[in-house]
XYZ file of C-alpha atoms in Angstrom:
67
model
C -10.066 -120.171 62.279
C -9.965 -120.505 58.503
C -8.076 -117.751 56.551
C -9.796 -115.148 54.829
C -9.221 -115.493 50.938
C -8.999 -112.051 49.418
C -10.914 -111.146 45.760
C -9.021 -110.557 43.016
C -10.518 -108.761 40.308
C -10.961 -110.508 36.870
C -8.247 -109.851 34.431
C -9.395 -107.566 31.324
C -8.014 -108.996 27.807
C -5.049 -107.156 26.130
C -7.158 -106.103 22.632
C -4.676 -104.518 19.635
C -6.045 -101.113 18.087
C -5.269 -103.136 15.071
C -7.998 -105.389 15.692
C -10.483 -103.272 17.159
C -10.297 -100.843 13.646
C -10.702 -104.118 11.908
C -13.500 -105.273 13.593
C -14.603 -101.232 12.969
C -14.040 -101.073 9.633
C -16.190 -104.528 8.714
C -19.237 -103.576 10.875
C -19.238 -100.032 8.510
C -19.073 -102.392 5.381
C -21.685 -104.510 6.773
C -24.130 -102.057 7.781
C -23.234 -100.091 4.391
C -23.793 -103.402 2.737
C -27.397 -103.654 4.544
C -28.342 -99.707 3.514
C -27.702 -100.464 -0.470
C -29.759 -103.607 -0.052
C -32.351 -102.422 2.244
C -33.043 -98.875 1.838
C -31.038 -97.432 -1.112
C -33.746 -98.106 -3.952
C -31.216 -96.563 -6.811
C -30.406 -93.794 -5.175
C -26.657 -94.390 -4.824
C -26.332 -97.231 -6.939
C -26.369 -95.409 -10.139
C -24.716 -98.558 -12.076
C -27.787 -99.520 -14.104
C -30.531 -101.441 -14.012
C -28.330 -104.824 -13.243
C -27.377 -103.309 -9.694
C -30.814 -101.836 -8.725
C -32.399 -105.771 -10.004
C -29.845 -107.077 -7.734
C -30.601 -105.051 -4.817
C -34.171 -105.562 -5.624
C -33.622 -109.582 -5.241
C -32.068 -108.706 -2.004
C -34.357 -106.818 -0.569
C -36.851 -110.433 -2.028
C -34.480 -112.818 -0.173
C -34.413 -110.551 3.217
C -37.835 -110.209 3.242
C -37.345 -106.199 3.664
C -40.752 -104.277 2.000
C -40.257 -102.742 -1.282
C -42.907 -102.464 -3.278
């Protein structure tokens, strides 16, 4: 009779804390990023018209409804 071969489970990856808050910290840029392009419409970027034509261009180029 042939042996019974036992299951192992699947080894789980080692991941550093160092990279998990790095991988943390750029998803907050990015969806900070996305908020002043998509939805901020001046209301935090206070730098002048240049910034809010910029984000306005954005919003253009993502297709994202703004006026």
């Amino acid at each position: 009779m042939p042996k019974a071969q036992t299951v192992r489970p699947l080894a789980i990856p080692a991941v550093s804390t160092r990279l998990l808050l790095t991988a943390a910290g750029v998803v907050i840029l990015l969806l900070a990023l996305a908020y002043l392009v998509a939805f901020d419409q001046g209301a935090l970027s206070r730098s002048g018209m240049y910034m809010h034509e910029l984000m306005h261009d954005g919003r253009h180029l993502l297709g994202v409804p703004c006026h």
